[in-house]
Short mmCIF file of C-alpha atoms in Angstrom, two decimals:
data_model
loop_
_atom_site.label_atom_id
_atom_site.label_comp_id
_atom_site.label_asym_id
_atom_site.label_seq_id
_atom_site.Cartn_x
_atom_site.Cartn_y
_atom_site.Cartn_z
CA GLU J 1 122.93 83.78 106.58
CA ALA J 2 123.97 87.39 107.01
CA GLY J 3 126.39 88.34 103.40
CA VAL J 4 129.55 90.26 103.71
CA ALA J 5 129.04 93.73 104.97
CA GLN J 6 130.32 97.25 104.24
CA SER J 7 130.31 100.23 105.28
CA PRO J 8 130.71 103.41 104.12
CA ARG J 9 129.02 102.72 101.24
CA TYR J 10 129.86 105.74 99.29
CA LYS J 11 132.86 108.35 100.10
CA ILE J 12 134.10 111.90 98.75
CA ILE J 13 137.49 112.69 99.65
CA GLU J 14 140.61 115.15 98.87
CA LYS J 15 143.45 113.71 97.28
CA ARG J 16 146.43 113.48 100.15
CA GLN J 17 143.05 112.93 102.58
CA SER J 18 143.44 109.38 104.24
CA VAL J 19 140.36 107.05 104.09
CA ALA J 20 138.96 103.25 106.05
CA PHE J 21 136.67 101.04 104.60
CA TRP J 22 135.50 97.75 106.78
CA CYS J 23 134.46 94.74 105.89
CA ASN J 24 132.84 91.42 108.17
CA PRO J 25 133.14 88.07 106.31
CA ILE J 26 130.19 85.82 106.60
CA SER J 27 130.53 84.16 109.72
CA GLY J 28 133.05 80.78 109.29
CA HIS J 29 134.53 82.02 106.74
CA ALA J 30 138.84 81.92 106.95
CA THR J 31 139.78 83.50 103.70
CA LEU J 32 138.87 87.19 102.68
CA TYR J 33 139.75 89.22 100.37
CA TRP J 34 140.04 92.99 99.47
CA TYR J 35 139.24 93.73 95.83
CA GLN J 36 139.79 96.99 93.29
CA GLN J 37 137.67 97.82 91.02
CA ILE J 38 138.14 100.68 88.60
CA LEU J 39 134.97 101.80 85.94
CA GLY J 40 134.77 99.55 83.14
CA GLN J 41 137.48 96.82 84.45
CA GLY J 42 136.97 93.43 86.30
CA PRO J 43 138.39 93.13 89.74
CA LYS J 44 141.87 93.51 90.64
CA LEU J 45 142.93 91.84 93.76
CA LEU J 46 144.95 93.72 95.99
CA ILE J 47 145.03 90.92 99.25
CA GLN J 48 144.06 88.09 100.60
CA PHE J 49 143.55 86.95 104.43
CA GLN J 50 143.87 83.46 105.58
CA ASN J 51 141.97 83.92 109.29
CA ASN J 52 144.66 86.39 110.31
CA GLY J 53 147.41 85.98 107.80
CA VAL J 54 148.15 87.29 104.44
CA VAL J 55 148.59 84.91 101.50
CA ASP J 56 149.21 87.64 98.65
CA ASP J 57 149.49 90.94 98.51
CA SER J 58 151.62 91.14 95.70
CA GLN J 59 149.26 93.86 93.92
CA LEU J 60 148.77 96.41 96.92
CA PRO J 61 150.21 99.79 96.71
CA LYS J 62 152.11 99.39 100.75
CA ASP J 63 153.57 102.93 100.22
CA ARG J 64 149.63 103.92 100.62
CA PHE J 65 147.57 101.24 101.49
CA SER J 66 147.66 98.82 104.78
CA ALA J 67 144.92 96.00 105.56
CA GLU J 68 144.74 93.96 108.30
CA ARG J 69 142.65 91.20 109.93
CA LEU J 70 143.43 90.91 113.82
CA LYS J 71 141.82 88.53 114.80
CA GLY J 72 140.33 86.70 111.46
CA VAL J 73 136.92 88.19 111.18
CA ASP J 74 136.93 91.72 110.19
CA SER J 75 139.12 93.92 108.19
CA THR J 76 140.07 97.39 107.43
CA LEU J 77 141.74 98.58 104.40
CA LYS J 78 143.32 101.43 104.19
CA ILE J 79 144.64 104.72 101.97
CA GLN J 80 146.70 107.27 102.98
CA PRO J 81 147.61 109.32 101.93
CA ALA J 82 145.03 108.82 98.52
CA LYS J 83 145.19 109.79 94.51
CA LEU J 84 142.83 111.00 92.17
CA GLU J 85 143.76 107.53 90.72
CA ASP J 86 142.31 105.29 93.55
CA SER J 87 138.36 106.35 92.50
CA ALA J 88 137.45 103.34 92.55
CA VAL J 89 134.89 100.68 94.42
CA TYR J 90 136.86 98.64 96.93
CA LEU J 91 135.30 94.94 97.35
CA CYS J 92 135.47 92.71 99.76
CA ALA J 93 134.94 89.43 99.78
CA SER J 94 134.99 86.21 101.50
CA SER J 95 134.86 82.80 101.08
CA LEU J 96 134.73 79.43 103.92
CA ASP J 97 138.26 78.23 103.31
CA PRO J 98 140.93 78.22 100.40
CA LEU J 99 140.37 75.02 99.00
CA SER J 100 140.25 75.69 95.16
CA GLY J 101 136.59 76.28 93.66
CA ASN J 102 135.41 77.35 97.16
CA THR J 103 133.06 80.33 95.77
CA ILE J 104 133.65 83.32 96.71
CA TYR J 105 130.80 85.98 98.41
CA PHE J 106 131.31 90.11 97.45
CA GLY J 107 129.96 92.99 99.74
CA GLU J 108 127.90 95.64 97.99
CA GLY J 109 131.38 97.44 97.78
CA SER J 110 132.30 100.67 99.42
CA TRP J 111 132.46 103.69 96.24
CA LEU J 112 135.97 106.33 96.58
CA THR J 113 136.32 109.01 95.51
CA VAL J 114 139.16 111.28 95.39
CA VAL J 115 139.05 114.66 93.87
CA ALA A 1 149.12 82.88 86.74
CA GLN A 2 145.68 82.39 85.29
CA SER A 3 145.06 85.08 82.58
CA VAL A 4 140.89 85.11 81.84
CA THR A 5 139.64 86.62 78.50
CA GLN A 6 136.39 88.54 77.54
CA LEU A 7 135.50 88.62 73.73
CA GLY A 8 133.99 92.34 73.53
CA SER A 9 133.00 94.54 76.49
CA HIS A 10 129.47 95.48 75.56
CA VAL A 11 127.37 93.27 73.68
CA SER A 12 123.59 94.60 73.07
CA VAL A 13 120.76 92.19 72.12
CA SER A 14 116.66 92.52 71.95
CA GLU A 15 114.41 91.00 74.61
CA GLY A 16 113.90 87.76 73.46
CA ALA A 17 116.78 86.84 71.17
CA LEU A 18 119.52 84.47 72.33
CA VAL A 19 123.08 85.61 75.01
CA LEU A 20 126.02 84.88 74.10
CA LEU A 21 128.60 85.84 76.50
CA ARG A 22 132.11 84.55 75.48
CA CYS A 23 135.35 83.17 77.92
CA ASN A 24 138.60 82.31 77.25
CA TYR A 25 141.32 81.44 80.01
CA SER A 26 144.73 80.10 80.14
CA SER A 27 145.57 77.19 82.13
CA SER A 28 148.17 74.08 82.16
CA VAL A 29 145.15 72.14 84.68
CA PRO A 30 141.47 71.47 84.85
CA PRO A 31 140.67 75.04 86.16
CA TYR A 32 137.95 76.09 88.19
CA LEU A 33 135.29 78.68 86.39
CA PHE A 34 132.34 80.92 87.43
CA TRP A 35 130.62 83.55 86.10
CA TYR A 36 128.95 86.49 88.03
CA VAL A 37 127.11 89.73 87.68
CA GLN A 38 126.88 93.08 88.62
CA TYR A 39 123.78 95.56 88.74
CA PRO A 40 124.68 99.00 89.04
CA ASN A 41 125.78 100.04 92.29
CA GLN A 42 126.07 96.64 93.69
CA GLY A 43 128.89 94.28 94.42
CA LEU A 44 129.29 90.70 92.32
CA GLN A 45 126.57 87.77 92.79
CA LEU A 46 127.43 84.35 91.71
CA LEU A 47 125.82 83.34 88.37
CA LEU A 48 127.08 79.80 87.76
CA LYS A 49 130.16 77.65 88.67
CA TYR A 50 131.74 74.98 87.14
CA THR A 51 134.02 72.50 89.06
CA SER A 52 134.38 69.18 87.12
CA ALA A 53 130.95 67.52 87.53
CA ALA A 54 129.23 68.49 84.18
CA THR A 55 130.95 70.22 81.48
CA LEU A 56 126.99 72.45 80.71
CA VAL A 57 126.48 74.05 84.65
CA LYS A 58 123.07 75.32 85.01
CA GLY A 59 123.51 78.80 86.92
CA ILE A 60 120.32 80.86 87.68
CA ASN A 61 118.10 83.53 86.27
CA GLY A 62 117.96 80.94 83.05
CA PHE A 63 121.65 81.28 82.32
CA GLU A 64 124.42 78.59 81.26
CA ALA A 65 127.35 77.97 80.86
CA GLU A 66 129.23 75.11 78.96
CA PHE A 67 132.92 74.83 79.33
CA LYS A 68 134.78 73.28 76.54
CA LYS A 69 138.33 72.61 77.29
CA SER A 70 139.59 72.01 73.88
CA GLU A 71 138.95 75.35 72.97
CA THR A 72 139.48 76.65 76.43
CA SER A 73 136.51 78.14 76.85
CA PHE A 74 133.37 78.12 78.98
CA HIS A 75 130.77 80.77 77.31
CA LEU A 76 127.66 82.10 78.99
CA THR A 77 123.90 81.89 77.51
CA LYS A 78 120.91 82.51 77.73
CA PRO A 79 117.91 81.55 75.08
CA SER A 80 115.23 84.55 75.91
CA ALA A 81 117.02 87.95 77.05
CA HIS A 82 114.96 89.57 79.44
CA MET A 83 115.45 93.56 80.17
CA SER A 84 115.98 92.89 83.63
CA ASP A 85 119.27 90.56 82.71
CA ALA A 86 121.48 94.22 81.68
CA ALA A 87 123.82 94.19 83.59
CA GLU A 88 128.52 93.57 83.88
CA TYR A 89 128.98 89.64 83.86
CA PHE A 90 132.20 88.97 84.46
CA CYS A 91 134.54 85.35 83.99
CA ALA A 92 136.46 84.00 86.47
CA VAL A 93 138.89 81.42 87.18
CA SER A 94 140.22 80.20 90.67
CA GLU A 95 144.05 78.12 90.87
CA GLY A 96 145.63 76.82 93.30
CA SER A 97 145.89 75.90 96.95
CA PHE A 98 145.10 79.07 98.18
CA ASN A 99 141.69 79.20 95.53
CA LYS A 100 143.31 83.09 94.00
CA PHE A 101 140.57 84.48 91.57
CA TYR A 102 141.29 85.95 88.51
CA PHE A 103 138.50 88.19 86.67
CA GLY A 104 138.15 88.87 82.90
CA SER A 105 137.68 92.87 82.26
CA GLY A 106 134.07 91.93 82.03
CA THR A 107 131.19 92.35 79.06
CA LYS A 108 127.72 94.77 79.88
CA LEU A 109 124.92 93.62 78.40
CA ASN A 110 122.36 95.56 77.31
CA VAL A 111 118.64 94.44 76.73
CA LYS A 112 116.92 96.43 73.57
CA PRO A 113 113.19 95.84 74.12
#
């Protein structure tokens, strides 16, 4: 079974530029998460989708971050314009359904450096 | 909302020694608890999870964790550390009808030869 796929793995951009990350979850997984992991910290939830609807985006900086999951499968996370403090790993994860206790499976992450 | 506390951002042990990584959570109801491991430049990988079936949970790579409700703890242990265990370990709790996950700040395990 294929895992969670993410691209690109690494990206370096200048501040005020834009960047987009793509995620394809495990086949059949209805719930998709985007996490931000800053060096030395645990993952912080940015947005959670259930199919193509948003369950939680309370910690998403909506003035610069946006995410979509139009067909309820793959998802894109965009940052525009980027700031230095956005340098982090962006982790996509998925779970079969939103029932508590379901394991979430992570992709390898997209490393972003803003200079 | 849940909170997860991992005591000790860095733990160093000798190869062959006991590994003990601490995790405490806050919850008024029985939670679902997880340990994940993150190797350098990789995503998080599930080590084990507690879903109320048994208080002692065995995971991959010889790790296990014990759920102690009275102490609100879910500490991770391994009897004998191996060099390949060097990584960062995250405790997490899941709650709610939408399977929201909350992660601790992580503990970086260093294994000395």
